[in-house]
PDB file of C-alpha atoms in Angstrom:
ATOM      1  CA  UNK X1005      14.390 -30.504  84.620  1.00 50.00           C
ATOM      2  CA  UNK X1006      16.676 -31.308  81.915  1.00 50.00           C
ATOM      3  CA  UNK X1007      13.738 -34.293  80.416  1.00 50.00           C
ATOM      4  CA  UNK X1008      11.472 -31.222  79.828  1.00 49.00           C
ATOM      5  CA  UNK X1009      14.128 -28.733  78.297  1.00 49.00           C
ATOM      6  CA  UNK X1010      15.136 -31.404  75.832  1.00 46.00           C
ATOM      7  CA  UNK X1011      11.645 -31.878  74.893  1.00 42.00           C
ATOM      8  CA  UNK X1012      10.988 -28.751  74.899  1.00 41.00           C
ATOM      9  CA  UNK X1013      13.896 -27.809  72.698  1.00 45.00           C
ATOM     10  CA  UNK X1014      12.985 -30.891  70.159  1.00 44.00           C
ATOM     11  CA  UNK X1015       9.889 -29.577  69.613  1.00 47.00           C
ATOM     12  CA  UNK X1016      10.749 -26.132  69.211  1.00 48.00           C
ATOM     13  CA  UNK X1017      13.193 -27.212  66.386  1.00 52.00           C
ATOM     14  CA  UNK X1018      10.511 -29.616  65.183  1.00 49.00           C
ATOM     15  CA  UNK X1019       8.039 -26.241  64.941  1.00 45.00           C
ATOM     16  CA  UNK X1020      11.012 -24.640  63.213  1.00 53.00           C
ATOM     17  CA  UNK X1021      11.153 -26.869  60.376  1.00 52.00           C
ATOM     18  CA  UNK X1022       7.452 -26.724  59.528  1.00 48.00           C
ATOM     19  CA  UNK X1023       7.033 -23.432  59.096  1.00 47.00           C
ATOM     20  CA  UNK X1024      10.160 -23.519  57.268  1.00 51.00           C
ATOM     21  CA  UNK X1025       8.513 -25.941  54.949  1.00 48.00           C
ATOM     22  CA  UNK X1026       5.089 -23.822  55.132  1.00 44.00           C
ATOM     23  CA  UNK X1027       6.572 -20.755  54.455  1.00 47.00           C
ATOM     24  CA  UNK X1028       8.958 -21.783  50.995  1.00 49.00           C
ATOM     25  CA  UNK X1029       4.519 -23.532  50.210  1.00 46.00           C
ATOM     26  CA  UNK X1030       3.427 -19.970  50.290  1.00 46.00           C
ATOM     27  CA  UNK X1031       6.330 -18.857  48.118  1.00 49.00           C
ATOM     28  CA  UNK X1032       5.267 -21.125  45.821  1.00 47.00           C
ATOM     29  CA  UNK X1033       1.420 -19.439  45.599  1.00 47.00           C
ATOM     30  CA  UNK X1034       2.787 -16.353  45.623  1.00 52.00           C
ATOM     31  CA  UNK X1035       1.114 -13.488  42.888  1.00 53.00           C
ATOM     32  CA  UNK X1036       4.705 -12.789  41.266  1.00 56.00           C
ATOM     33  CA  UNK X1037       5.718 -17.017  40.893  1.00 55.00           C
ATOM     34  CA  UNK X1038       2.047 -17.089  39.228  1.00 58.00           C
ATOM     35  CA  UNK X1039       2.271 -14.927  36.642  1.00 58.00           C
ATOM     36  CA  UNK X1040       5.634 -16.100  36.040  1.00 59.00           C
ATOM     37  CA  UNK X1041       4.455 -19.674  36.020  1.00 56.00           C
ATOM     38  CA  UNK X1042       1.707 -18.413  33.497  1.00 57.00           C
ATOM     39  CA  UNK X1043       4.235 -16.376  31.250  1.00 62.00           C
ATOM     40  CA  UNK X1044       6.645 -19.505  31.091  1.00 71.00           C
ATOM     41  CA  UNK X1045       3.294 -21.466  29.899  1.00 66.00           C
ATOM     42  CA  UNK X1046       2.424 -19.024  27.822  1.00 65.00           C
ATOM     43  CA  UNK X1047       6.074 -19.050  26.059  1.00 70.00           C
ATOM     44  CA  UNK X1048       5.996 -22.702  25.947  1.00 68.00           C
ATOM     45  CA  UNK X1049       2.658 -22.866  23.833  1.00 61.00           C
ATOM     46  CA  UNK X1050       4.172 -19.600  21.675  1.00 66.00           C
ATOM     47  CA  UNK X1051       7.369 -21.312  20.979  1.00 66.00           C
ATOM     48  CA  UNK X1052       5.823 -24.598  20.327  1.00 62.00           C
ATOM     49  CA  UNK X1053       2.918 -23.770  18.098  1.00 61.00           C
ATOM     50  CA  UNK X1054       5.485 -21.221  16.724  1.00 64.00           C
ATOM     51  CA  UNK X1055       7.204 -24.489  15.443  1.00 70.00           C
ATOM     52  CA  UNK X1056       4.284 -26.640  14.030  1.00 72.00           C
ATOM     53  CA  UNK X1057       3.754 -23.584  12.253  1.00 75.00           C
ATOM     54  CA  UNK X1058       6.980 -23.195  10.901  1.00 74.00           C
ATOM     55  CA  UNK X1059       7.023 -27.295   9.759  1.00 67.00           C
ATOM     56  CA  UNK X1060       3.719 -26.877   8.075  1.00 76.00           C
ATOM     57  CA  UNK X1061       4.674 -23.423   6.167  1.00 82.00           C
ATOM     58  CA  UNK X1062       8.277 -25.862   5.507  1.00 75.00           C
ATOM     59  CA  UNK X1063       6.270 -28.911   4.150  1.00 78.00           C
ATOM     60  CA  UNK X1064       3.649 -26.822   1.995  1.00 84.00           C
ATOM     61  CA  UNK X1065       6.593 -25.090  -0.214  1.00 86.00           C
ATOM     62  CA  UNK X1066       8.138 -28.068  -0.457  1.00 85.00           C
ATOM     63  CA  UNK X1067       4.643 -30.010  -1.902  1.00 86.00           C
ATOM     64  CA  UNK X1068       4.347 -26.636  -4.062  1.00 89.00           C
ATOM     65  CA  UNK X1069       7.883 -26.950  -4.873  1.00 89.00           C
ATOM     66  CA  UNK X1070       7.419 -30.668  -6.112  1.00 90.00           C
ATOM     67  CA  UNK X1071       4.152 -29.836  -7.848  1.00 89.00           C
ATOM     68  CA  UNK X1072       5.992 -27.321  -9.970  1.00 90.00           C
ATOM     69  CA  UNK X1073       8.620 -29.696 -10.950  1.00 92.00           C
ATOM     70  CA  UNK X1074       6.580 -32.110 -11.981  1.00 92.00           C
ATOM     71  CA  UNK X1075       4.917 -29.564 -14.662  1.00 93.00           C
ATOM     72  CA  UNK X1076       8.302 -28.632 -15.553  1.00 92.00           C
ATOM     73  CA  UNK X1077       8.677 -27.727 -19.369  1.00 91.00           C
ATOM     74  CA  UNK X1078      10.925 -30.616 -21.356  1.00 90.00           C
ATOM     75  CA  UNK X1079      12.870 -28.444 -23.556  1.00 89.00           C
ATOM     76  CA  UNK X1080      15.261 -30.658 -24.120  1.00 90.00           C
ATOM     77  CA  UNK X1081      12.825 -34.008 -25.398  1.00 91.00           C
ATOM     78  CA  UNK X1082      10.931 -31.084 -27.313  1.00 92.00           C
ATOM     79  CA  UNK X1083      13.642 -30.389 -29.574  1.00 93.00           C
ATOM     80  CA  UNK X1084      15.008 -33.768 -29.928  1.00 93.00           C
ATOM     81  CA  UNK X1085      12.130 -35.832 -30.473  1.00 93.00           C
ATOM     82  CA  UNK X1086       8.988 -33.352 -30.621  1.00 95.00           C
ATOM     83  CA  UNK X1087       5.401 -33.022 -29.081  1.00 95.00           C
ATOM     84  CA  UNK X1088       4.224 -36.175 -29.589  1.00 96.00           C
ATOM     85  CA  UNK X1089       6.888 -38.363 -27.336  1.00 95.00           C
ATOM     86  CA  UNK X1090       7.325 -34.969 -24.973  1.00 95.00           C
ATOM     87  CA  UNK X1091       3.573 -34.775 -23.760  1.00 96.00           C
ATOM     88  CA  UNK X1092       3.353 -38.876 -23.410  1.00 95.00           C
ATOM     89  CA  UNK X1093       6.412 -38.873 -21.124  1.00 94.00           C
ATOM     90  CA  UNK X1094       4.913 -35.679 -18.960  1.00 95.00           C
ATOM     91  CA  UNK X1095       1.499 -37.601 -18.743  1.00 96.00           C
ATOM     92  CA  UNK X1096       3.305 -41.042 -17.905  1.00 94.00           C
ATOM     93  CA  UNK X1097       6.005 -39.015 -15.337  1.00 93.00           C
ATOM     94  CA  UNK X1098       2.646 -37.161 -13.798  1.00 93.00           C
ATOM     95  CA  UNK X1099       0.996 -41.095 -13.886  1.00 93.00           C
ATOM     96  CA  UNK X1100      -1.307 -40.805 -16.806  1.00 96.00           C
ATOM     97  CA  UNK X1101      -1.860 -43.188 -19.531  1.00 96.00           C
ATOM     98  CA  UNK X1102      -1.691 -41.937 -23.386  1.00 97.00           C
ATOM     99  CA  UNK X1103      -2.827 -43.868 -26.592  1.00 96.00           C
ATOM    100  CA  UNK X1104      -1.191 -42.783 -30.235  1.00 97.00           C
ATOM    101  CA  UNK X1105      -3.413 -42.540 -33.119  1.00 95.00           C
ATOM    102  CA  UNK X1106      -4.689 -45.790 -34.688  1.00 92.00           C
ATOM    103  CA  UNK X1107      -3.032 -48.012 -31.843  1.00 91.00           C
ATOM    104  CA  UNK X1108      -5.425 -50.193 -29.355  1.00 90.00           C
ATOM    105  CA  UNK X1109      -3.754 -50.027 -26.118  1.00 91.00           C
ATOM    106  CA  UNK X1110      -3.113 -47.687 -23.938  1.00 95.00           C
ATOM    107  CA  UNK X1111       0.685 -46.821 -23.063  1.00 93.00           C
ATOM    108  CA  UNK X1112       1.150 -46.870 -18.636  1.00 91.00           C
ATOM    109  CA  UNK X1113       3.747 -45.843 -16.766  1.00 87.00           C
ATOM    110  CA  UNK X1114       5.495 -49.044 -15.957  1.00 77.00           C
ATOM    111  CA  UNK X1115       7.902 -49.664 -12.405  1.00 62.00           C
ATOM    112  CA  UNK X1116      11.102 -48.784 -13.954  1.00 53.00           C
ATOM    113  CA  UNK X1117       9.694 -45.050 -14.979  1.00 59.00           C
ATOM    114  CA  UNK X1118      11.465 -45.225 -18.195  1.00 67.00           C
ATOM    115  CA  UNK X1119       9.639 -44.447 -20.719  1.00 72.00           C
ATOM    116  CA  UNK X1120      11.581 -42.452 -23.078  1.00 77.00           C
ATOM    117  CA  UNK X1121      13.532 -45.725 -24.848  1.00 78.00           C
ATOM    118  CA  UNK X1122      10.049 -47.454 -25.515  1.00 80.00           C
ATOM    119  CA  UNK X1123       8.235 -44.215 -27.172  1.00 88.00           C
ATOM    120  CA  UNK X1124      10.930 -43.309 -29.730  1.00 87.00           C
ATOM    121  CA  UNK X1125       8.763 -45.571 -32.211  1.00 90.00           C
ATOM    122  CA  UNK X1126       6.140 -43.236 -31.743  1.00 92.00           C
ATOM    123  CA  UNK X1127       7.942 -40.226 -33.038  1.00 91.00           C
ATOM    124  CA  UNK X1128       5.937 -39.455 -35.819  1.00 94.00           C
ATOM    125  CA  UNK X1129       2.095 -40.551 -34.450  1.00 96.00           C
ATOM    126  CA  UNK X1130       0.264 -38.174 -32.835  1.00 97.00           C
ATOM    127  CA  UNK X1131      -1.196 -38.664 -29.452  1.00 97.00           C
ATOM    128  CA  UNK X1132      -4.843 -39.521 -29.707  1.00 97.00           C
ATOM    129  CA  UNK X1133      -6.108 -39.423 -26.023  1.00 98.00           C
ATOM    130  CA  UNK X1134      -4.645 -38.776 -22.564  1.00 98.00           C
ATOM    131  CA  UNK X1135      -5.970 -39.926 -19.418  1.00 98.00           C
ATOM    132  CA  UNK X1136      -4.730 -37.314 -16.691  1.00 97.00           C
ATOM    133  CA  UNK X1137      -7.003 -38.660 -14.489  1.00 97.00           C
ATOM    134  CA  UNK X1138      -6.002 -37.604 -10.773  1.00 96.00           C
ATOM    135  CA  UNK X1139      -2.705 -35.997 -11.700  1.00 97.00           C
ATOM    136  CA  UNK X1140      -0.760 -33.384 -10.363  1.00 95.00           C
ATOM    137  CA  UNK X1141      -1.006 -31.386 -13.763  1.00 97.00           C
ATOM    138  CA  UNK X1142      -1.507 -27.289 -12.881  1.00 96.00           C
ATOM    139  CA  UNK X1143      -1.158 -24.374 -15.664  1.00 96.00           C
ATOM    140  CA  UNK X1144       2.586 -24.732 -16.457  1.00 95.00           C
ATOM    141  CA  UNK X1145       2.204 -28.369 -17.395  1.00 96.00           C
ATOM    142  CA  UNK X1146      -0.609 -28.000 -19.648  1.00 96.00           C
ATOM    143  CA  UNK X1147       2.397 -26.325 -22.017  1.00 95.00           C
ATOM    144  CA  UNK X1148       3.841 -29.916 -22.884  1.00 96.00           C
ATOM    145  CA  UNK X1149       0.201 -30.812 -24.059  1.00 96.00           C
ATOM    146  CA  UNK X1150      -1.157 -28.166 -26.133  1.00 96.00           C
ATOM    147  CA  UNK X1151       1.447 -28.560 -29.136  1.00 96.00           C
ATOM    148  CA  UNK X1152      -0.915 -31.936 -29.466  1.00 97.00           C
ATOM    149  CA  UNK X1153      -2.979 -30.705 -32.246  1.00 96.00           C
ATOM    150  CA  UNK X1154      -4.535 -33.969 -33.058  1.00 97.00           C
ATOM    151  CA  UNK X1155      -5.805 -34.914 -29.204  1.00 98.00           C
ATOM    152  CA  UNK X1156      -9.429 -35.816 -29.165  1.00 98.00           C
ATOM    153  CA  UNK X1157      -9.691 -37.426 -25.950  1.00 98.00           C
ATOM    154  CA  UNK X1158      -8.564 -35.585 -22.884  1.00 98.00           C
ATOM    155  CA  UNK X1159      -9.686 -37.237 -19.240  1.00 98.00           C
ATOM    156  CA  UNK X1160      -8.632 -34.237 -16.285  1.00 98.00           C
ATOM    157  CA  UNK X1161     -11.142 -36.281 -13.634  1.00 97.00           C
ATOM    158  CA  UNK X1162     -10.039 -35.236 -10.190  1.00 97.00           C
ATOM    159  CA  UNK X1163      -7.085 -33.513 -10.859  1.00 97.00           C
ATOM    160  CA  UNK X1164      -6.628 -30.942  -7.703  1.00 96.00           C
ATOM    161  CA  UNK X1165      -4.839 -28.262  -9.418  1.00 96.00           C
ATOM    162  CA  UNK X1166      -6.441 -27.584 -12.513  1.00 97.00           C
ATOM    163  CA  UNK X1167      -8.883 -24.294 -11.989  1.00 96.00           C
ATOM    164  CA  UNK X1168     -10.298 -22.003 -14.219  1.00 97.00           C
ATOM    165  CA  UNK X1169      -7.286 -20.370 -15.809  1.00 96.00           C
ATOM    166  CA  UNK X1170      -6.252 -23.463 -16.667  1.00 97.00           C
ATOM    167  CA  UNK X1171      -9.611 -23.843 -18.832  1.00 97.00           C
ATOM    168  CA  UNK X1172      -8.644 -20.404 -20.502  1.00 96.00           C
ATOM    169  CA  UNK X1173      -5.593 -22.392 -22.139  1.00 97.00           C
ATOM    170  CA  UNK X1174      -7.697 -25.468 -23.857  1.00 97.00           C
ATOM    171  CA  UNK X1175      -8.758 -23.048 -26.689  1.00 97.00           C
ATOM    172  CA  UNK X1176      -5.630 -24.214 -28.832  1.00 97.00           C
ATOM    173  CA  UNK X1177      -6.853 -27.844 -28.707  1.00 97.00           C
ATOM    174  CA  UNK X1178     -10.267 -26.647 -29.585  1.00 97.00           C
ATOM    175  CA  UNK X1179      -9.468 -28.022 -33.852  1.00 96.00           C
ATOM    176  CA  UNK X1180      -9.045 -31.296 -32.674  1.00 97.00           C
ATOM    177  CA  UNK X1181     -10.894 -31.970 -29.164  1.00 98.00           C
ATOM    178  CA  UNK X1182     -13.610 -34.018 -29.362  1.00 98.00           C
ATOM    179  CA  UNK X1183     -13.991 -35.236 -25.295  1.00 98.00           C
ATOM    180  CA  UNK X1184     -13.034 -33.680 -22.468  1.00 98.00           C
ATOM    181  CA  UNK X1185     -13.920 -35.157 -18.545  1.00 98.00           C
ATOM    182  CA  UNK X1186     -13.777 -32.161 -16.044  1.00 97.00           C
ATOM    183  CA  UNK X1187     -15.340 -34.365 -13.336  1.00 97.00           C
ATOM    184  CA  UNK X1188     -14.372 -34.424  -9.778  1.00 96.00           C
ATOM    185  CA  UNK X1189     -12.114 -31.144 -10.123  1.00 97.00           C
ATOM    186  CA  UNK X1190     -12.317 -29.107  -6.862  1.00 97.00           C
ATOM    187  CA  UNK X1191     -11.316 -25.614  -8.116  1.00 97.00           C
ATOM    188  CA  UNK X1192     -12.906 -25.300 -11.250  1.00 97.00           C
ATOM    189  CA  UNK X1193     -16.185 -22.567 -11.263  1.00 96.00           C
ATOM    190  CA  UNK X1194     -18.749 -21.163 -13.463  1.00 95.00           C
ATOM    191  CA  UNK X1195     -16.058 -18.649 -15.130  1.00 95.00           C
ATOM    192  CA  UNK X1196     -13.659 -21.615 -16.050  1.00 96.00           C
ATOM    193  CA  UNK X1197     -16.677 -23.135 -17.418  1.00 97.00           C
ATOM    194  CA  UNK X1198     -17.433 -20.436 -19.828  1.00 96.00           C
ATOM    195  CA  UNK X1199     -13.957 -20.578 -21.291  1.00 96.00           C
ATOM    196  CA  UNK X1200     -14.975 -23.836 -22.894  1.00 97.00           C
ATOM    197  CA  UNK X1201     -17.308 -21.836 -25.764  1.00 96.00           C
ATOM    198  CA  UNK X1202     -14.122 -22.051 -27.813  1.00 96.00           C
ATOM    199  CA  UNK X1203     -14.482 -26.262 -28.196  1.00 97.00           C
ATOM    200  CA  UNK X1204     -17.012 -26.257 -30.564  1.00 96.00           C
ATOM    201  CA  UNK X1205     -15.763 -30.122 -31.622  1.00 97.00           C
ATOM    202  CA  UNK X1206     -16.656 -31.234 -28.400  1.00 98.00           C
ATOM    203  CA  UNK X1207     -19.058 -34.302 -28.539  1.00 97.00           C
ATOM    204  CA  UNK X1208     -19.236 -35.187 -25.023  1.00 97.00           C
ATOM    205  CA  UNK X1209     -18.104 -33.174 -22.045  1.00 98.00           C
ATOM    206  CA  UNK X1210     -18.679 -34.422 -17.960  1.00 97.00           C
ATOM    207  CA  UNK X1211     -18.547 -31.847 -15.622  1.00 96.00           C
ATOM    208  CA  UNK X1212     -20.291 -33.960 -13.094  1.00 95.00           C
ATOM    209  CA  UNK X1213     -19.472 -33.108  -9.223  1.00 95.00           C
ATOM    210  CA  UNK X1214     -17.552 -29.726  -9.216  1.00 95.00           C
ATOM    211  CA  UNK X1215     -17.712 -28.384  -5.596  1.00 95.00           C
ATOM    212  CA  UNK X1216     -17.058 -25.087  -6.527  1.00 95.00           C
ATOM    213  CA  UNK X1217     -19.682 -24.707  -8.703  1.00 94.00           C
ATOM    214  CA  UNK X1218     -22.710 -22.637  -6.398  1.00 91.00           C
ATOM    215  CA  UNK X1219     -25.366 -23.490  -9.221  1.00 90.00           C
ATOM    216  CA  UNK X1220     -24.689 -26.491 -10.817  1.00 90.00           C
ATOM    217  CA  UNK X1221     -27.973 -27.186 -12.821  1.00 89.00           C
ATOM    218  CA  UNK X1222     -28.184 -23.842 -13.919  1.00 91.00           C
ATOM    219  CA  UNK X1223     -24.546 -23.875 -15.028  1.00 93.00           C
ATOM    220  CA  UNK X1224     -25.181 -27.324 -16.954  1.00 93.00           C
ATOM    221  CA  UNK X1225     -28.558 -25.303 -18.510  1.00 93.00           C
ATOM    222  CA  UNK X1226     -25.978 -22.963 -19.661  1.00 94.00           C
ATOM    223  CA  UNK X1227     -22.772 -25.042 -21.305  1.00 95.00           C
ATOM    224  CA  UNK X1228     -25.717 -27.038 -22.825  1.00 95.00           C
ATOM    225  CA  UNK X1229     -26.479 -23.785 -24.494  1.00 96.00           C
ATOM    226  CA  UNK X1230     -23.056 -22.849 -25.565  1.00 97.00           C
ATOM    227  CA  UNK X1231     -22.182 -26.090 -26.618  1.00 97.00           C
ATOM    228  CA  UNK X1232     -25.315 -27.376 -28.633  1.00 96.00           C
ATOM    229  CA  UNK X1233     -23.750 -29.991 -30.319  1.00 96.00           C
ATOM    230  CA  UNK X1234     -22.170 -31.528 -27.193  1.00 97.00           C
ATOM    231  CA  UNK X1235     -23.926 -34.477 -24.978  1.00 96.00           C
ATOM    232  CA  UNK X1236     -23.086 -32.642 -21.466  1.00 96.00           C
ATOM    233  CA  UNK X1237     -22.712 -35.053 -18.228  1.00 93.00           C
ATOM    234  CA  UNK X1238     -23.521 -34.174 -15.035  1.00 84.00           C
ATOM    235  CA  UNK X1239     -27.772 -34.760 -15.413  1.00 54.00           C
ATOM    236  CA  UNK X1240     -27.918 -35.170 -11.531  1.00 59.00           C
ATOM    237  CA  UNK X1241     -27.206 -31.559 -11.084  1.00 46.00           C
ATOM    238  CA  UNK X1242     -30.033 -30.432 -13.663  1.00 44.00           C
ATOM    239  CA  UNK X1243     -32.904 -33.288 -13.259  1.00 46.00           C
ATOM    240  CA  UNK X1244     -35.368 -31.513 -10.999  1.00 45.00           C
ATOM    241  CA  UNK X1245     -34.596 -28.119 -13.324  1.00 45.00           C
ATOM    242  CA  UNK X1246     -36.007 -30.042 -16.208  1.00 45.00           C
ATOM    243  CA  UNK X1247     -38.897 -32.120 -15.064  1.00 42.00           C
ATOM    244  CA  UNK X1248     -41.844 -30.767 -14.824  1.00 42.00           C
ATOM    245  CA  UNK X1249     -43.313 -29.994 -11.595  1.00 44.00           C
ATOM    246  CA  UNK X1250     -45.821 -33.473 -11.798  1.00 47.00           C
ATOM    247  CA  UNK X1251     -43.317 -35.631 -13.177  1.00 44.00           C
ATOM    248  CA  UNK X1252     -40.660 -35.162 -10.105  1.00 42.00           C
ATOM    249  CA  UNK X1253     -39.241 -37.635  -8.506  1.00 43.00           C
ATOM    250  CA  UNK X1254     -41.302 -38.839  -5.434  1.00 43.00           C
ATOM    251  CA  UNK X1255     -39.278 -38.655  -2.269  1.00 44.00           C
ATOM    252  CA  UNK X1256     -39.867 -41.819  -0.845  1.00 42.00           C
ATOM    253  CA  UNK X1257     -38.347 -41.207   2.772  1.00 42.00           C
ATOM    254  CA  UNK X1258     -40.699 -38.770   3.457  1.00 39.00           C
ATOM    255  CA  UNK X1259     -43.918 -40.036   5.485  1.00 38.00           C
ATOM    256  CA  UNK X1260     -46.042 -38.051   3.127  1.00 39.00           C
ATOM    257  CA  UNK X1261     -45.107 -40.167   0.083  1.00 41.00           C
ATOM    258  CA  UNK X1262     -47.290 -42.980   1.542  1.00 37.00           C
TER     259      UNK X1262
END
């Protein structure tokens, strides 16, 4: 009898053990562990999307806060060599390229960003053109180029943070500006547009691809208007506003052009 008793006992502590094991499973699947699973999950995604929103908020006013030192104001070139030398070392600082009146070649920034030493001959010539093109100029940097009163070339092509009350400022170049590129600028509208009826010595203006423009042939229709003596680019937008309805352009992908 004591073979069977034995066995009997094994198993018995055998039986024991599994539903030990099954019964701290079921603890596991219990209602309160799940919503306390599901609030931990919850907390985790809170805290960590909590954090990429904290870096991103972090990195944006620090790009803003770089943005708005590089339009900084140069007081201290102003007064010591004037507006000539202090807009062509903002434009070469922002990446620009200026020319000076009755010189060929255009003035880059060069590796060594020092620019200052080399311009000091150019004290007394006025800047002729600038080529902003792509730079990070907004509304407080356009104050170290409007004291150039004799600018007739000014290239702002792409430049993301020029917008329309930036246009409101050009009026006090409007005695000497004879070109002006707009093109590529994402925030500039219709209403910056309009601000432009002060630059009646504008020969040739481009305000070709301006997303926020809604009605860009239209708008071109118009600045043609308010600026009849100025050759306005952007003919893309305006083409099929002009033709006339038997001389448009055939589509040619569409099967009923053949």
């Amino acid at each position: 009898m004591a073979a069977p008793r034995a066995f009997l006992y094994l198993g018995a502590r055998e039986w024991n053990g599994r539903a030990r094991r099954i019964h701290s499973m079921s603890e596991l699947v219990t209602p309160d562990s799940s919503r306390r699973k599901k609030r931990t999950l919850l907390q985790f995604l809170s805290d960590h999307f909590q954090d990429i929103q904290t870096l991103r908020e972090y990195l944006l006013q620090k790009q803003i806060s770089k943005v708005n030192w590089e339009n900084r104001s140069f007081t201290n070139i102003q007064e010591k060599y004037g507006p000539y030398i202090t807009g062509a070392v903002f434009i070469l600082k922002q990446g620009g390229a200026v020319k000076f009146q009755d010189k060929e070649e255009w003035i880059r920034p060069n590796n060594r960003s020092h620019f200052l030493a080399e311009l000091q001959k150019f004290q007394k010539v006025p800047v002729e053109a600038v080529d902003a093109s792509g730079c990070a100029i907004n509304y407080q940097g356009l104050s170290n180029l409007l004291p150039l009163k004799e600018l007739r070339s000014l290239s702002l092509r792409r430049c993301p943070n020029l917008d329309d009350w930036c246009l409101s400022r050009l009026y006090l170049l409007a005695g000497s500006l004879q070109e002006l590129s707009l093109a590529g600028c994402p925030r500039i509208s219709e209403r910056g547009l309009a601000c432009l009826h002060h630059l009646q010595n504008l020969r040739r203006l481009d305000i070709s691809d301006l997303p926020a423009v809604s009605h860009p042939g239209l708008t071109q229709i118009l600045v043609e208007e308010m600026l009849p003596h100025c050759e306005v680019l952007g003919a893309d937008w305006a083409q099929n506003l002009k033709l006339e309805p038997d001389k448009q352009p055939l589509d040619t992908s569409s099967p009923l052009s053949s």
